[in-house]
């Protein structure tokens, strides 16, 4: 039986700027995306029937077509019908660690892992850019999740420009209320309603604005590996609509900002996860403890992790045999 086990890391946004509208109804974005150690595990094996099956240990994660991982497998079956009929369907088990609907690209990274895993299962030999192109069909964050690391993302979020050399680990604390979810379409729609008068309208100016990020202060700080400066330059336009509508998110952000050892704090993606960059792993643990003491609510999930320099990785077969 052919099988693979993949590690699918979450991401945070060090920067998220909404600069314009797009004819396809999406927004023109300028983002800096960053992989973190918090990850799901995806186990895949070929089935003798032409079925796609999803299992997940998290009750909120759907196992039908509404799961992006299912749609990733379906997309591979449609694009590579010969391989699909030769190798059969696929059984996918998602071991969830990443909070769902959290602004951490949990669904996108699962879909990215399914693309990478099926490429291996079916011996397709796709290149990274071919996998990214398939990823863009599924969602704006999927292409980034494939290679991960630190990258500038423009367009819908699918045009990637990796930032090298790889960033030395930043120590991250994440906070999310389990029962609190923010709809990404709602966040973008509300932003459009409130702030579209400031959108850039002509395509040359949009291209120039997107290009300017390469020489921005935060990119310079990343290239200089200056954690304190990166933390000072964090930015997310969606905070303008999410923080007023979700006071708990604002409260977490203020609590993080008040902790000794925190260099900076920001909401990730469309939220509601808030992250803080701490000075050291010890400080990150101290921040987590202090926030837990301030909010002893069991609904609040807290994680300590760090930034990493990769996206989807093959871990082993589900039986534990290490793959090279
Ligand atoms: O691409 P994805 O499915 O992840 O996007 C989720 C939603 O976020 C879209 O339906 C859209 O409402 C919003 N979005 C946007 N502009 C982008 C990316 C996402 O408006 N560039």
Tab-separated table of C-alpha atoms and ligand atoms in Angstrom:
chain	number	residue	atom	x	y	z
A	1	UNK	CA	0.000	0.000	0.000
A	2	UNK	CA	1.435	3.393	-0.987
A	3	UNK	CA	1.198	5.950	1.781
A	4	UNK	CA	2.711	9.229	2.898
A	5	UNK	CA	2.600	11.311	6.020
A	6	UNK	CA	3.068	15.066	5.630
A	7	UNK	CA	3.565	17.965	8.016
A	8	UNK	CA	1.443	20.994	7.116
A	9	UNK	CA	2.515	24.168	8.971
A	10	UNK	CA	0.289	27.155	9.741
A	11	UNK	CA	1.175	30.717	8.699
A	12	UNK	CA	0.944	34.159	10.207
A	13	UNK	CA	0.879	37.503	8.407
A	14	UNK	CA	3.686	39.869	9.293
A	15	UNK	CA	2.041	42.336	6.916
A	16	UNK	CA	-1.372	42.479	5.203
A	17	UNK	CA	-2.259	45.516	3.145
A	18	UNK	CA	-5.365	45.839	0.999
A	19	UNK	CA	-4.474	48.099	-1.890
A	20	UNK	CA	-7.276	47.706	-4.421
A	21	UNK	CA	-10.166	45.783	-5.916
A	22	UNK	CA	-9.911	43.119	-8.596
A	23	UNK	CA	-12.277	42.373	-11.467
A	24	UNK	CA	-12.727	38.825	-10.060
A	25	UNK	CA	-14.277	40.204	-6.848
A	26	UNK	CA	-11.149	39.594	-4.760
A	27	UNK	CA	-8.749	42.242	-3.477
A	28	UNK	CA	-5.285	43.265	-4.597
A	29	UNK	CA	-3.099	42.540	-1.602
A	30	UNK	CA	0.438	43.103	-0.423
A	31	UNK	CA	1.337	40.605	2.278
A	32	UNK	CA	4.303	39.116	4.045
A	33	UNK	CA	3.525	35.536	4.934
A	34	UNK	CA	5.480	33.525	7.468
A	35	UNK	CA	5.332	29.787	8.254
A	36	UNK	CA	5.250	28.758	11.908
A	37	UNK	CA	5.967	25.506	13.715
A	38	UNK	CA	2.339	24.885	14.691
A	39	UNK	CA	1.278	22.225	12.162
A	40	UNK	CA	-1.266	19.562	11.222
A	41	UNK	CA	-0.305	16.073	10.129
A	42	UNK	CA	-1.826	14.709	6.932
A	43	UNK	CA	-1.668	10.960	6.229
A	44	UNK	CA	-2.571	9.772	2.744
A	45	UNK	CA	-2.865	6.365	1.172
A	46	UNK	CA	-4.167	5.100	-2.165
A	47	UNK	CA	-7.520	3.347	-2.234
A	48	UNK	CA	-8.403	0.549	-4.636
A	49	UNK	CA	-11.689	2.338	-5.419
A	50	UNK	CA	-12.037	5.764	-7.068
A	51	UNK	CA	-13.164	7.405	-3.819
A	52	UNK	CA	-11.860	10.383	-1.875
A	53	UNK	CA	-12.257	9.872	1.879
A	54	UNK	CA	-11.446	12.386	4.608
A	55	UNK	CA	-11.137	11.694	8.342
A	56	UNK	CA	-10.401	14.335	10.947
A	57	UNK	CA	-10.062	14.292	14.734
A	58	UNK	CA	-11.562	17.812	15.005
A	59	UNK	CA	-15.394	17.890	15.210
A	60	UNK	CA	-15.662	21.260	13.411
A	61	UNK	CA	-13.754	20.118	10.329
A	62	UNK	CA	-16.084	18.856	7.572
A	63	UNK	CA	-15.186	15.612	5.793
A	64	UNK	CA	-17.164	16.334	2.618
A	65	UNK	CA	-16.562	18.566	-0.416
A	66	UNK	CA	-16.715	21.683	1.743
A	67	UNK	CA	-13.264	20.686	3.064
A	68	UNK	CA	-10.539	22.302	0.937
A	69	UNK	CA	-8.420	19.138	1.316
A	70	UNK	CA	-11.223	17.159	-0.368
A	71	UNK	CA	-11.352	19.693	-3.186
A	72	UNK	CA	-7.561	19.453	-3.561
A	73	UNK	CA	-7.842	15.676	-4.105
A	74	UNK	CA	-10.763	16.182	-6.495
A	75	UNK	CA	-8.739	18.763	-8.452
A	76	UNK	CA	-5.843	16.291	-8.817
A	77	UNK	CA	-8.271	13.586	-10.009
A	78	UNK	CA	-9.707	15.986	-12.618
A	79	UNK	CA	-6.317	17.252	-13.812
A	80	UNK	CA	-4.671	13.813	-13.903
A	81	UNK	CA	-7.462	11.376	-14.843
A	82	UNK	CA	-5.049	8.676	-16.037
A	83	UNK	CA	-3.104	8.637	-12.764
A	84	UNK	CA	-6.395	8.672	-10.859
A	85	UNK	CA	-7.635	5.580	-12.650
A	86	UNK	CA	-4.220	3.848	-12.381
A	87	UNK	CA	-3.594	4.528	-8.693
A	88	UNK	CA	-7.210	4.799	-7.474
A	89	UNK	CA	-8.690	7.201	-4.967
A	90	UNK	CA	-7.152	8.499	-1.784
A	91	UNK	CA	-7.798	8.208	1.934
A	92	UNK	CA	-6.821	11.372	3.825
A	93	UNK	CA	-6.506	11.636	7.621
A	94	UNK	CA	-6.093	15.132	9.049
A	95	UNK	CA	-4.646	15.298	12.569
A	96	UNK	CA	-5.586	18.852	13.533
A	97	UNK	CA	-3.456	21.011	15.789
A	98	UNK	CA	-4.010	24.325	13.993
A	99	UNK	CA	-7.139	26.124	15.255
A	100	UNK	CA	-9.868	26.273	12.583
A	101	UNK	CA	-11.218	29.511	11.023
A	102	UNK	CA	-8.397	31.293	12.802
A	103	UNK	CA	-6.515	33.349	10.178
A	104	UNK	CA	-3.685	30.787	10.271
A	105	UNK	CA	-4.345	29.146	6.860
A	106	UNK	CA	-5.210	25.803	8.494
A	107	UNK	CA	-7.506	24.723	5.638
A	108	UNK	CA	-5.110	26.044	2.983
A	109	UNK	CA	-2.100	24.189	4.378
A	110	UNK	CA	-4.099	20.935	4.514
A	111	UNK	CA	-5.015	21.408	0.842
A	112	UNK	CA	-1.361	22.167	0.018
A	113	UNK	CA	-0.314	18.919	1.753
A	114	UNK	CA	-2.868	16.946	-0.258
A	115	UNK	CA	-1.471	18.376	-3.530
A	116	UNK	CA	2.102	17.508	-2.508
A	117	UNK	CA	1.058	14.085	-1.175
A	118	UNK	CA	-0.913	13.070	-4.274
A	119	UNK	CA	1.938	14.259	-6.506
A	120	UNK	CA	4.109	11.730	-4.621
A	121	UNK	CA	1.466	8.978	-4.427
A	122	UNK	CA	0.842	9.137	-8.179
A	123	UNK	CA	4.509	9.697	-9.187
A	124	UNK	CA	3.544	12.835	-11.115
A	125	UNK	CA	6.844	14.660	-10.616
A	126	UNK	CA	5.212	18.121	-10.612
A	127	UNK	CA	7.469	21.141	-10.089
A	128	UNK	CA	6.913	23.569	-7.221
A	129	UNK	CA	5.488	26.176	-9.605
A	130	UNK	CA	3.085	23.605	-11.123
A	131	UNK	CA	1.919	22.701	-7.613
A	132	UNK	CA	1.531	26.408	-6.780
A	133	UNK	CA	-0.578	26.954	-9.901
A	134	UNK	CA	-2.894	24.139	-8.822
A	135	UNK	CA	-2.937	25.608	-5.304
A	136	UNK	CA	-4.069	29.004	-6.614
A	137	UNK	CA	-7.202	27.352	-8.073
A	138	UNK	CA	-8.150	26.240	-4.550
A	139	UNK	CA	-7.440	29.390	-2.519
A	140	UNK	CA	-5.253	32.460	-2.257
A	141	UNK	CA	-3.051	31.132	0.590
A	142	UNK	CA	-2.532	27.599	-0.792
A	143	UNK	CA	0.445	28.430	-3.086
A	144	UNK	CA	2.392	29.972	-0.177
A	145	UNK	CA	1.708	26.980	2.067
A	146	UNK	CA	3.485	24.612	-0.359
A	147	UNK	CA	7.025	26.042	-0.035
A	148	UNK	CA	6.401	28.197	3.053
A	149	UNK	CA	9.185	30.095	4.822
A	150	UNK	CA	9.002	33.882	4.561
A	151	UNK	CA	7.551	35.391	1.378
A	152	UNK	CA	6.064	38.535	-0.084
A	153	UNK	CA	2.674	37.709	-1.603
A	154	UNK	CA	0.914	40.039	-4.030
A	155	UNK	CA	-2.015	39.848	-6.458
A	156	UNK	CA	-4.722	37.795	-4.776
A	157	UNK	CA	-1.977	36.472	-2.496
A	158	UNK	CA	-0.829	33.829	-4.971
A	159	UNK	CA	2.110	35.730	-6.540
A	160	UNK	CA	5.050	34.817	-4.350
A	161	UNK	CA	8.492	36.230	-3.911
A	162	UNK	CA	10.484	34.335	-1.244
A	163	UNK	CA	12.523	36.411	1.179
A	164	UNK	CA	16.027	35.005	1.458
A	165	UNK	CA	18.146	34.364	3.438
A	166	UNK	CA	15.740	32.511	5.697
A	167	UNK	CA	14.691	34.343	8.809
A	168	UNK	CA	16.268	33.221	12.112
A	169	UNK	CA	13.512	31.891	14.410
A	170	UNK	CA	11.164	34.442	15.945
A	171	UNK	CA	9.481	33.302	19.160
A	172	UNK	CA	5.730	33.429	18.772
A	173	UNK	CA	2.788	33.221	21.172
A	174	UNK	CA	-0.647	32.662	19.617
A	175	UNK	CA	-4.009	33.267	21.270
A	176	UNK	CA	-7.426	32.283	19.946
A	177	UNK	CA	-10.835	31.791	21.521
A	178	UNK	CA	-11.996	28.332	20.431
A	179	UNK	CA	-15.614	29.390	19.929
A	180	UNK	CA	-14.787	32.639	18.119
A	181	UNK	CA	-14.651	32.525	14.331
A	182	UNK	CA	-14.316	35.397	11.871
A	183	UNK	CA	-15.583	34.882	8.334
A	184	UNK	CA	-12.868	35.900	5.851
A	185	UNK	CA	-15.399	36.983	3.161
A	186	UNK	CA	-17.159	39.112	5.823
A	187	UNK	CA	-13.893	40.797	6.844
A	188	UNK	CA	-12.943	41.696	3.256
A	189	UNK	CA	-16.499	42.752	2.349
A	190	UNK	CA	-16.736	45.022	5.394
A	191	UNK	CA	-13.322	46.496	4.614
A	192	UNK	CA	-14.496	47.257	1.073
A	193	UNK	CA	-17.672	48.915	2.377
A	194	UNK	CA	-15.740	51.121	4.779
A	195	UNK	CA	-12.447	51.851	3.072
A	196	UNK	CA	-12.726	51.300	-0.684
A	197	UNK	CA	-12.508	55.073	-1.273
A	198	UNK	CA	-8.778	54.747	-0.504
A	199	UNK	CA	-8.208	51.887	-3.002
A	200	UNK	CA	-5.746	52.440	-5.833
A	201	UNK	CA	-7.684	52.347	-9.114
A	202	UNK	CA	-5.231	52.344	-12.024
A	203	UNK	CA	-3.166	49.292	-12.829
A	204	UNK	CA	0.219	51.059	-13.128
A	205	UNK	CA	-0.115	52.589	-9.678
A	206	UNK	CA	-1.218	49.215	-8.282
A	207	UNK	CA	1.860	47.528	-9.748
A	208	UNK	CA	4.119	50.299	-8.385
A	209	UNK	CA	2.530	50.022	-4.939
A	210	UNK	CA	2.963	46.219	-4.911
A	211	UNK	CA	6.569	46.600	-6.007
A	212	UNK	CA	7.317	49.149	-3.275
A	213	UNK	CA	6.994	46.456	-0.588
A	214	UNK	CA	10.407	45.081	-1.633
A	215	UNK	CA	12.041	48.218	-0.219
A	216	UNK	CA	9.679	48.642	2.756
A	217	UNK	CA	10.902	49.003	6.346
A	218	UNK	CA	9.580	45.581	7.381
A	219	UNK	CA	11.295	43.793	4.481
A	220	UNK	CA	14.551	45.564	5.360
A	221	UNK	CA	14.108	44.443	8.987
A	222	UNK	CA	13.494	40.841	7.828
A	223	UNK	CA	16.581	40.871	5.628
A	224	UNK	CA	18.598	42.273	8.549
A	225	UNK	CA	17.110	39.625	10.894
A	226	UNK	CA	16.123	42.429	13.287
A	227	UNK	CA	13.359	40.870	15.425
A	228	UNK	CA	12.606	44.059	17.394
A	229	UNK	CA	12.243	46.108	14.213
A	230	UNK	CA	10.096	43.434	12.499
A	231	UNK	CA	7.836	43.409	15.556
A	232	UNK	CA	7.497	47.211	15.453
A	233	UNK	CA	6.558	47.180	11.762
A	234	UNK	CA	3.842	44.483	11.912
A	235	UNK	CA	0.725	45.635	10.074
A	236	UNK	CA	-2.692	44.223	9.181
A	237	UNK	CA	-5.372	46.366	7.492
A	238	UNK	CA	-8.094	43.871	8.448
A	239	UNK	CA	-7.637	44.869	12.105
A	240	UNK	CA	-9.534	48.036	11.146
A	241	UNK	CA	-12.749	46.040	10.716
A	242	UNK	CA	-12.194	43.005	12.953
A	243	UNK	CA	-11.038	44.746	16.170
A	244	UNK	CA	-14.094	47.043	16.471
A	245	UNK	CA	-16.472	44.127	15.780
A	246	UNK	CA	-14.732	41.624	18.095
A	247	UNK	CA	-13.778	43.234	21.434
A	248	UNK	CA	-12.228	39.955	22.669
A	249	UNK	CA	-9.646	40.145	19.879
A	250	UNK	CA	-8.832	43.737	20.803
A	251	UNK	CA	-8.529	42.711	24.468
A	252	UNK	CA	-6.029	39.942	23.582
A	253	UNK	CA	-4.008	42.349	21.509
A	254	UNK	CA	-3.882	44.907	24.336
A	255	UNK	CA	-2.979	42.226	26.864
A	256	UNK	CA	-0.121	40.949	24.676
A	257	UNK	CA	1.142	44.509	24.122
A	258	UNK	CA	1.313	45.077	27.887
A	259	UNK	CA	3.483	41.998	28.591
A	260	UNK	CA	7.179	42.459	29.364
A	261	UNK	CA	9.254	40.603	26.782
A	262	UNK	CA	6.773	41.212	23.931
A	263	UNK	CA	8.385	42.990	20.987
A	264	UNK	CA	5.156	43.458	19.033
A	265	UNK	CA	1.690	42.012	18.488
A	266	UNK	CA	-0.819	41.755	15.621
A	267	UNK	CA	-3.892	39.867	14.423
A	268	UNK	CA	-3.120	37.211	11.798
A	269	UNK	CA	-5.003	37.214	8.465
A	270	UNK	CA	-8.698	37.888	8.969
A	271	UNK	CA	-8.358	36.752	12.588
A	272	UNK	CA	-9.404	36.089	15.200
A	273	UNK	CA	-5.953	34.716	16.171
A	274	UNK	CA	-3.651	37.297	17.722
A	275	UNK	CA	0.085	36.656	17.878
A	276	UNK	CA	2.935	38.229	19.782
A	277	UNK	CA	6.639	38.155	18.998
A	278	UNK	CA	8.630	37.524	22.190
A	279	UNK	CA	12.320	38.173	22.856
A	280	UNK	CA	13.195	34.560	23.678
A	281	UNK	CA	11.572	31.117	24.058
A	282	UNK	CA	11.542	31.659	27.844
A	283	UNK	CA	9.826	35.028	27.464
A	284	UNK	CA	7.281	33.432	25.106
A	285	UNK	CA	6.438	30.830	27.790
A	286	UNK	CA	6.214	33.601	30.417
A	287	UNK	CA	3.839	35.614	28.182
A	288	UNK	CA	1.651	32.553	27.653
A	289	UNK	CA	1.480	31.930	31.410
A	290	UNK	CA	0.711	35.534	32.208
A	291	UNK	CA	-2.089	35.733	29.589
A	292	UNK	CA	-3.501	32.453	30.908
A	293	UNK	CA	-3.538	33.898	34.432
A	294	UNK	CA	-5.213	37.099	33.225
A	295	UNK	CA	-7.858	35.147	31.229
A	296	UNK	CA	-8.459	31.784	32.945
A	297	UNK	CA	-11.238	31.029	30.396
A	298	UNK	CA	-10.876	27.472	28.997
A	299	UNK	CA	-12.233	28.712	25.693
A	300	UNK	CA	-8.967	30.588	25.166
A	301	UNK	CA	-6.307	28.508	23.396
A	302	UNK	CA	-2.671	29.588	23.727
A	303	UNK	CA	0.325	28.211	21.852
A	304	UNK	CA	4.039	28.892	21.924
A	305	UNK	CA	5.795	28.266	18.637
A	306	UNK	CA	8.434	29.787	16.393
A	307	UNK	CA	8.836	30.859	12.806
A	308	UNK	CA	10.167	28.170	10.452
A	309	UNK	CA	11.786	28.213	7.024
A	310	UNK	CA	9.702	25.634	5.165
A	311	UNK	CA	6.182	24.691	4.127
A	312	UNK	CA	4.872	21.164	3.470
A	313	UNK	CA	7.322	18.430	4.432
A	314	UNK	CA	7.189	14.686	4.010
A	315	UNK	CA	7.549	13.223	7.507
A	316	UNK	CA	7.293	9.480	7.062
A	317	UNK	CA	4.899	6.805	5.968
A	318	UNK	CA	2.046	6.389	8.472
A	319	UNK	CA	3.832	3.195	9.547
A	320	UNK	CA	6.796	5.317	10.695
A	321	UNK	CA	9.320	4.540	7.990
A	322	UNK	CA	11.322	7.720	7.192
A	323	UNK	CA	11.216	8.754	3.531
A	324	UNK	CA	14.144	10.507	1.864
B	1	LIG	O1	-8.977	32.654	-1.650
B	1	LIG	P1	-9.707	32.310	-0.402
B	1	LIG	O2	-10.793	31.309	-0.636
B	1	LIG	O3	-8.827	31.927	0.728
B	1	LIG	O4	-10.421	33.653	0.055
B	1	LIG	C1	-11.445	33.676	1.014
B	1	LIG	C2	-12.242	34.962	0.864
B	1	LIG	O5	-11.437	36.077	1.238
B	1	LIG	C3	-12.699	35.267	-0.547
B	1	LIG	O6	-13.936	34.671	-0.790
B	1	LIG	C4	-12.804	36.780	-0.538
B	1	LIG	O7	-14.007	37.188	0.048
B	1	LIG	C5	-11.686	37.200	0.408
B	1	LIG	N1	-10.444	37.552	-0.294
B	1	LIG	C6	-10.373	38.757	-1.002
B	1	LIG	N2	-9.214	39.067	-1.659
B	1	LIG	C7	-8.140	38.252	-1.624
B	1	LIG	C8	-8.185	37.031	-0.887
B	1	LIG	C9	-9.348	36.722	-0.240
B	1	LIG	O8	-11.327	39.517	-1.056
B	1	LIG	N3	-7.054	38.592	-2.268
